[in-house]
Amino acid sequence: MLECEDLTYAVRGAIFEVSRELGAGFLESVYEKSLAHERTVRGLGVERQMPVTTYYKQVAVGQHVLDLLVEDQLVIELKAVRALVPEHEAQLLHYLKATGYRLGLLVNFTHPKAQVKRLIR
């Protein structure tokens, strides 16, 4: 059984609804706001632009922001680029490591429909 299967299924449904409604070509922030709204409509708890600090040997060494955190379990990194590259996956994996969360979705709102990659740390 996949980790958080019901949650990821619901989130993927929201992602594809946003993709179907908006299509490709908008800024990442437009998709982020739309997806946060769609998740709220579906009854899922969502935090946008959540700040996270990276530590090295208990010293704060970096600050970054998660695009979306759903139900305090699922990290979502959004892109609006022509194609995903390995650096995008690495970014999400680093976010998972820094936060201690295990599951993330890398989402690219591209033509003809959104692309979703599920990553586990």
Short mmCIF file of N, CA and C in Angstrom, two decimals:
data_model
loop_
_atom_site.label_atom_id
_atom_site.label_comp_id
_atom_site.label_asym_id
_atom_site.label_seq_id
_atom_site.Cartn_x
_atom_site.Cartn_y
_atom_site.Cartn_z
N MET A 1 0.84 -1.18 0.00
CA MET A 1 0.00 0.00 0.00
C MET A 1 0.89 1.25 0.00
N LEU A 2 0.59 2.19 -0.84
CA LEU A 2 1.37 3.42 -0.94
C LEU A 2 1.16 4.31 0.28
N GLU A 3 2.22 5.00 0.66
CA GLU A 3 2.16 5.93 1.78
C GLU A 3 1.20 7.08 1.47
N CYS A 4 0.27 7.36 2.38
CA CYS A 4 -0.70 8.46 2.24
C CYS A 4 -1.47 8.37 0.91
N GLU A 5 -1.85 7.17 0.51
CA GLU A 5 -2.48 6.96 -0.79
C GLU A 5 -3.75 7.79 -0.97
N ASP A 6 -4.62 7.81 0.04
CA ASP A 6 -5.87 8.57 -0.08
C ASP A 6 -5.59 10.07 -0.21
N LEU A 7 -4.63 10.56 0.57
CA LEU A 7 -4.29 11.98 0.52
C LEU A 7 -3.71 12.35 -0.84
N THR A 8 -2.76 11.57 -1.33
CA THR A 8 -2.16 11.90 -2.62
C THR A 8 -3.18 11.78 -3.75
N TYR A 9 -4.12 10.84 -3.64
CA TYR A 9 -5.17 10.71 -4.65
C TYR A 9 -6.03 11.98 -4.69
N ALA A 10 -6.42 12.46 -3.50
CA ALA A 10 -7.24 13.68 -3.43
C ALA A 10 -6.48 14.89 -3.96
N VAL A 11 -5.20 14.99 -3.62
CA VAL A 11 -4.40 16.13 -4.07
C VAL A 11 -4.19 16.07 -5.58
N ARG A 12 -3.93 14.89 -6.11
CA ARG A 12 -3.77 14.76 -7.57
C ARG A 12 -5.05 15.17 -8.28
N GLY A 13 -6.20 14.83 -7.72
CA GLY A 13 -7.47 15.26 -8.30
C GLY A 13 -7.57 16.77 -8.35
N ALA A 14 -7.14 17.43 -7.26
CA ALA A 14 -7.16 18.89 -7.22
C ALA A 14 -6.19 19.47 -8.25
N ILE A 15 -5.02 18.86 -8.39
CA ILE A 15 -4.01 19.32 -9.35
C ILE A 15 -4.57 19.26 -10.78
N PHE A 16 -5.17 18.14 -11.12
CA PHE A 16 -5.69 17.99 -12.48
C PHE A 16 -6.91 18.86 -12.74
N GLU A 17 -7.67 19.17 -11.69
CA GLU A 17 -8.79 20.11 -11.85
C GLU A 17 -8.27 21.51 -12.16
N VAL A 18 -7.25 21.93 -11.43
CA VAL A 18 -6.64 23.25 -11.70
C VAL A 18 -6.05 23.27 -13.10
N SER A 19 -5.36 22.22 -13.48
CA SER A 19 -4.77 22.13 -14.81
C SER A 19 -5.83 22.20 -15.90
N ARG A 20 -6.92 21.48 -15.70
CA ARG A 20 -8.01 21.46 -16.67
C ARG A 20 -8.65 22.83 -16.79
N GLU A 21 -8.84 23.48 -15.67
CA GLU A 21 -9.52 24.78 -15.65
C GLU A 21 -8.65 25.91 -16.20
N LEU A 22 -7.36 25.94 -15.82
CA LEU A 22 -6.49 27.06 -16.21
C LEU A 22 -5.66 26.78 -17.47
N GLY A 23 -5.29 25.51 -17.68
CA GLY A 23 -4.39 25.21 -18.77
C GLY A 23 -2.97 25.64 -18.44
N ALA A 24 -2.12 25.70 -19.45
CA ALA A 24 -0.72 26.06 -19.27
C ALA A 24 -0.51 27.55 -19.52
N GLY A 25 0.63 28.07 -19.04
CA GLY A 25 1.03 29.42 -19.39
C GLY A 25 0.97 30.45 -18.28
N PHE A 26 0.43 30.11 -17.12
CA PHE A 26 0.37 31.07 -16.02
C PHE A 26 1.63 30.99 -15.17
N LEU A 27 1.82 31.99 -14.33
CA LEU A 27 2.93 31.98 -13.38
C LEU A 27 2.66 30.94 -12.30
N GLU A 28 3.73 30.45 -11.71
CA GLU A 28 3.64 29.46 -10.63
C GLU A 28 2.72 29.94 -9.51
N SER A 29 2.78 31.23 -9.18
CA SER A 29 1.97 31.76 -8.08
C SER A 29 0.47 31.64 -8.35
N VAL A 30 0.06 31.73 -9.60
CA VAL A 30 -1.35 31.57 -9.96
C VAL A 30 -1.80 30.14 -9.70
N TYR A 31 -0.96 29.19 -10.08
CA TYR A 31 -1.29 27.78 -9.83
C TYR A 31 -1.30 27.49 -8.34
N GLU A 32 -0.37 28.07 -7.61
CA GLU A 32 -0.30 27.87 -6.15
C GLU A 32 -1.58 28.34 -5.48
N LYS A 33 -2.02 29.54 -5.79
CA LYS A 33 -3.25 30.07 -5.19
C LYS A 33 -4.47 29.26 -5.59
N SER A 34 -4.52 28.85 -6.85
CA SER A 34 -5.64 28.06 -7.34
C SER A 34 -5.68 26.69 -6.68
N LEU A 35 -4.52 26.08 -6.54
CA LEU A 35 -4.45 24.76 -5.93
C LEU A 35 -4.79 24.83 -4.44
N ALA A 36 -4.33 25.86 -3.76
CA ALA A 36 -4.69 26.04 -2.35
C ALA A 36 -6.20 26.20 -2.20
N HIS A 37 -6.81 26.96 -3.08
CA HIS A 37 -8.26 27.14 -3.05
C HIS A 37 -8.97 25.81 -3.32
N GLU A 38 -8.52 25.09 -4.31
CA GLU A 38 -9.14 23.80 -4.67
C GLU A 38 -9.04 22.81 -3.52
N ARG A 39 -7.93 22.80 -2.82
CA ARG A 39 -7.78 21.88 -1.69
C ARG A 39 -8.69 22.28 -0.54
N THR A 40 -8.84 23.58 -0.32
CA THR A 40 -9.74 24.05 0.74
C THR A 40 -11.17 23.63 0.42
N VAL A 41 -11.58 23.78 -0.83
CA VAL A 41 -12.91 23.37 -1.26
C VAL A 41 -13.11 21.88 -1.00
N ARG A 42 -12.06 21.10 -1.15
CA ARG A 42 -12.14 19.65 -0.95
C ARG A 42 -11.95 19.25 0.51
N GLY A 43 -11.83 20.22 1.41
CA GLY A 43 -11.73 19.93 2.83
C GLY A 43 -10.36 19.51 3.32
N LEU A 44 -9.31 19.83 2.57
CA LEU A 44 -7.96 19.47 2.97
C LEU A 44 -7.26 20.68 3.59
N GLY A 45 -6.58 20.46 4.69
CA GLY A 45 -5.80 21.53 5.31
C GLY A 45 -4.58 21.83 4.49
N VAL A 46 -4.34 23.11 4.22
CA VAL A 46 -3.20 23.48 3.38
C VAL A 46 -2.54 24.74 3.93
N GLU A 47 -1.21 24.73 3.95
CA GLU A 47 -0.43 25.91 4.31
C GLU A 47 0.35 26.33 3.07
N ARG A 48 0.34 27.64 2.78
CA ARG A 48 1.07 28.18 1.63
C ARG A 48 2.31 28.92 2.11
N GLN A 49 3.37 28.84 1.32
CA GLN A 49 4.59 29.60 1.56
C GLN A 49 5.10 29.43 3.00
N MET A 50 5.24 28.17 3.40
CA MET A 50 5.68 27.85 4.75
C MET A 50 7.20 27.96 4.86
N PRO A 51 7.71 28.86 5.73
CA PRO A 51 9.17 29.00 5.86
C PRO A 51 9.78 27.79 6.60
N VAL A 52 10.94 27.37 6.12
CA VAL A 52 11.65 26.24 6.71
C VAL A 52 13.12 26.62 6.83
N THR A 53 13.71 26.28 7.97
CA THR A 53 15.13 26.54 8.19
C THR A 53 15.90 25.23 8.06
N THR A 54 17.02 25.27 7.37
CA THR A 54 17.91 24.12 7.26
C THR A 54 19.02 24.28 8.29
N TYR A 55 19.30 23.18 8.99
CA TYR A 55 20.32 23.20 10.04
C TYR A 55 21.48 22.29 9.66
N TYR A 56 22.66 22.69 10.08
CA TYR A 56 23.86 21.89 9.96
C TYR A 56 24.50 21.83 11.33
N LYS A 57 24.53 20.66 11.94
CA LYS A 57 25.07 20.48 13.29
C LYS A 57 24.48 21.51 14.25
N GLN A 58 23.18 21.61 14.23
CA GLN A 58 22.37 22.48 15.09
C GLN A 58 22.58 23.97 14.87
N VAL A 59 23.17 24.34 13.73
CA VAL A 59 23.35 25.74 13.38
C VAL A 59 22.49 26.03 12.15
N ALA A 60 21.67 27.07 12.24
CA ALA A 60 20.84 27.45 11.09
C ALA A 60 21.75 27.93 9.96
N VAL A 61 21.63 27.28 8.79
CA VAL A 61 22.51 27.62 7.67
C VAL A 61 21.75 28.04 6.42
N GLY A 62 20.44 27.95 6.45
CA GLY A 62 19.67 28.31 5.27
C GLY A 62 18.19 28.43 5.56
N GLN A 63 17.55 29.21 4.72
CA GLN A 63 16.11 29.41 4.83
C GLN A 63 15.50 29.21 3.45
N HIS A 64 14.41 28.47 3.39
CA HIS A 64 13.68 28.32 2.14
C HIS A 64 12.19 28.25 2.46
N VAL A 65 11.38 28.21 1.43
CA VAL A 65 9.93 28.27 1.60
C VAL A 65 9.28 27.13 0.83
N LEU A 66 8.45 26.36 1.52
CA LEU A 66 7.68 25.32 0.86
C LEU A 66 6.51 25.96 0.14
N ASP A 67 6.26 25.57 -1.10
CA ASP A 67 5.12 26.12 -1.83
C ASP A 67 3.82 25.78 -1.10
N LEU A 68 3.61 24.49 -0.83
CA LEU A 68 2.40 24.05 -0.15
C LEU A 68 2.71 22.87 0.76
N LEU A 69 2.02 22.84 1.89
CA LEU A 69 2.07 21.70 2.79
C LEU A 69 0.63 21.30 3.04
N VAL A 70 0.28 20.04 2.73
CA VAL A 70 -1.09 19.57 2.83
C VAL A 70 -1.22 18.62 4.02
N GLU A 71 -2.20 18.92 4.88
CA GLU A 71 -2.51 18.05 6.02
C GLU A 71 -1.29 17.73 6.88
N ASP A 72 -0.34 18.65 6.93
CA ASP A 72 0.89 18.48 7.71
C ASP A 72 1.59 17.15 7.41
N GLN A 73 1.47 16.70 6.13
CA GLN A 73 2.06 15.42 5.74
C GLN A 73 2.73 15.45 4.37
N LEU A 74 2.21 16.25 3.48
CA LEU A 74 2.58 16.17 2.07
C LEU A 74 3.13 17.51 1.59
N VAL A 75 4.40 17.52 1.19
CA VAL A 75 5.05 18.71 0.67
C VAL A 75 4.82 18.76 -0.84
N ILE A 76 4.40 19.92 -1.32
CA ILE A 76 4.19 20.08 -2.76
C ILE A 76 5.07 21.21 -3.28
N GLU A 77 5.87 20.87 -4.28
CA GLU A 77 6.73 21.85 -4.95
C GLU A 77 6.16 22.07 -6.34
N LEU A 78 5.80 23.30 -6.63
CA LEU A 78 5.17 23.65 -7.90
C LEU A 78 6.16 24.26 -8.87
N LYS A 79 5.97 23.93 -10.14
CA LYS A 79 6.76 24.51 -11.22
C LYS A 79 5.82 24.87 -12.36
N ALA A 80 6.22 25.84 -13.15
CA ALA A 80 5.52 26.20 -14.38
C ALA A 80 6.61 26.40 -15.43
N VAL A 81 7.24 25.29 -15.81
CA VAL A 81 8.37 25.31 -16.72
C VAL A 81 8.11 24.38 -17.90
N ARG A 82 8.91 24.53 -18.94
CA ARG A 82 8.75 23.69 -20.13
C ARG A 82 8.91 22.21 -19.80
N ALA A 83 9.92 21.89 -18.99
CA ALA A 83 10.17 20.49 -18.62
C ALA A 83 10.86 20.43 -17.26
N LEU A 84 10.54 19.41 -16.50
CA LEU A 84 11.23 19.19 -15.23
C LEU A 84 12.63 18.68 -15.50
N VAL A 85 13.57 19.07 -14.64
CA VAL A 85 14.95 18.62 -14.74
C VAL A 85 15.34 17.99 -13.40
N PRO A 86 16.42 17.22 -13.36
CA PRO A 86 16.82 16.55 -12.11
C PRO A 86 16.97 17.52 -10.92
N GLU A 87 17.35 18.75 -11.18
CA GLU A 87 17.51 19.72 -10.10
C GLU A 87 16.18 20.00 -9.39
N HIS A 88 15.08 19.91 -10.09
CA HIS A 88 13.77 20.11 -9.47
C HIS A 88 13.47 18.99 -8.48
N GLU A 89 13.78 17.76 -8.87
CA GLU A 89 13.59 16.63 -7.96
C GLU A 89 14.52 16.77 -6.75
N ALA A 90 15.75 17.15 -6.99
CA ALA A 90 16.71 17.33 -5.90
C ALA A 90 16.22 18.39 -4.92
N GLN A 91 15.64 19.47 -5.44
CA GLN A 91 15.12 20.53 -4.58
C GLN A 91 14.05 19.98 -3.64
N LEU A 92 13.10 19.23 -4.17
CA LEU A 92 12.05 18.67 -3.33
C LEU A 92 12.62 17.68 -2.32
N LEU A 93 13.56 16.84 -2.74
CA LEU A 93 14.16 15.89 -1.81
C LEU A 93 14.90 16.61 -0.68
N HIS A 94 15.56 17.73 -0.99
CA HIS A 94 16.23 18.53 0.05
C HIS A 94 15.20 19.12 1.01
N TYR A 95 14.07 19.58 0.48
CA TYR A 95 13.01 20.12 1.34
C TYR A 95 12.48 19.03 2.28
N LEU A 96 12.31 17.82 1.76
CA LEU A 96 11.83 16.73 2.60
C LEU A 96 12.85 16.43 3.71
N LYS A 97 14.11 16.40 3.34
CA LYS A 97 15.14 16.13 4.34
C LYS A 97 15.18 17.23 5.40
N ALA A 98 15.10 18.48 4.98
CA ALA A 98 15.18 19.61 5.91
C ALA A 98 14.00 19.65 6.87
N THR A 99 12.84 19.22 6.40
CA THR A 99 11.62 19.31 7.22
C THR A 99 11.32 18.05 8.00
N GLY A 100 11.88 16.92 7.56
CA GLY A 100 11.56 15.66 8.20
C GLY A 100 10.31 14.99 7.62
N TYR A 101 9.65 15.64 6.68
CA TYR A 101 8.51 15.01 6.02
C TYR A 101 9.04 13.94 5.07
N ARG A 102 8.24 12.91 4.84
CA ARG A 102 8.69 11.79 4.01
C ARG A 102 8.19 11.84 2.58
N LEU A 103 7.06 12.52 2.35
CA LEU A 103 6.39 12.42 1.06
C LEU A 103 6.22 13.78 0.41
N GLY A 104 6.51 13.83 -0.89
CA GLY A 104 6.34 15.07 -1.63
C GLY A 104 5.84 14.82 -3.04
N LEU A 105 5.18 15.83 -3.59
CA LEU A 105 4.77 15.81 -4.99
C LEU A 105 5.44 16.97 -5.70
N LEU A 106 6.08 16.67 -6.81
CA LEU A 106 6.66 17.68 -7.68
C LEU A 106 5.68 17.85 -8.83
N VAL A 107 5.16 19.07 -8.98
CA VAL A 107 4.09 19.32 -9.95
C VAL A 107 4.55 20.36 -10.95
N ASN A 108 4.41 20.04 -12.22
CA ASN A 108 4.71 20.99 -13.28
C ASN A 108 3.44 21.23 -14.10
N PHE A 109 2.99 22.47 -14.07
CA PHE A 109 1.82 22.85 -14.85
C PHE A 109 2.30 23.21 -16.25
N THR A 110 2.23 22.23 -17.13
CA THR A 110 2.73 22.39 -18.48
C THR A 110 1.69 21.88 -19.47
N HIS A 111 1.96 22.07 -20.75
CA HIS A 111 1.03 21.65 -21.79
C HIS A 111 1.25 20.19 -22.13
N PRO A 112 0.27 19.35 -22.35
CA PRO A 112 -1.16 19.63 -22.38
C PRO A 112 -1.84 19.49 -21.02
N LYS A 113 -1.16 18.83 -20.02
CA LYS A 113 -1.75 18.74 -18.69
C LYS A 113 -0.63 18.69 -17.66
N ALA A 114 -1.01 18.85 -16.42
CA ALA A 114 -0.02 18.86 -15.34
C ALA A 114 0.72 17.53 -15.27
N GLN A 115 1.98 17.64 -14.92
CA GLN A 115 2.83 16.47 -14.69
C GLN A 115 3.07 16.37 -13.19
N VAL A 116 2.90 15.18 -12.62
CA VAL A 116 3.07 14.99 -11.17
C VAL A 116 4.05 13.85 -10.93
N LYS A 117 5.06 14.13 -10.09
CA LYS A 117 6.02 13.10 -9.69
C LYS A 117 5.94 12.96 -8.17
N ARG A 118 5.80 11.73 -7.73
CA ARG A 118 5.71 11.42 -6.29
C ARG A 118 7.10 11.01 -5.81
N LEU A 119 7.59 11.69 -4.77
CA LEU A 119 8.93 11.39 -4.25
C LEU A 119 8.83 11.07 -2.76
N ILE A 120 9.60 10.07 -2.35
CA ILE A 120 9.65 9.67 -0.94
C ILE A 120 11.09 9.74 -0.49
N ARG A 121 11.28 10.29 0.70
CA ARG A 121 12.61 10.37 1.28
C ARG A 121 12.84 9.17 2.16
#
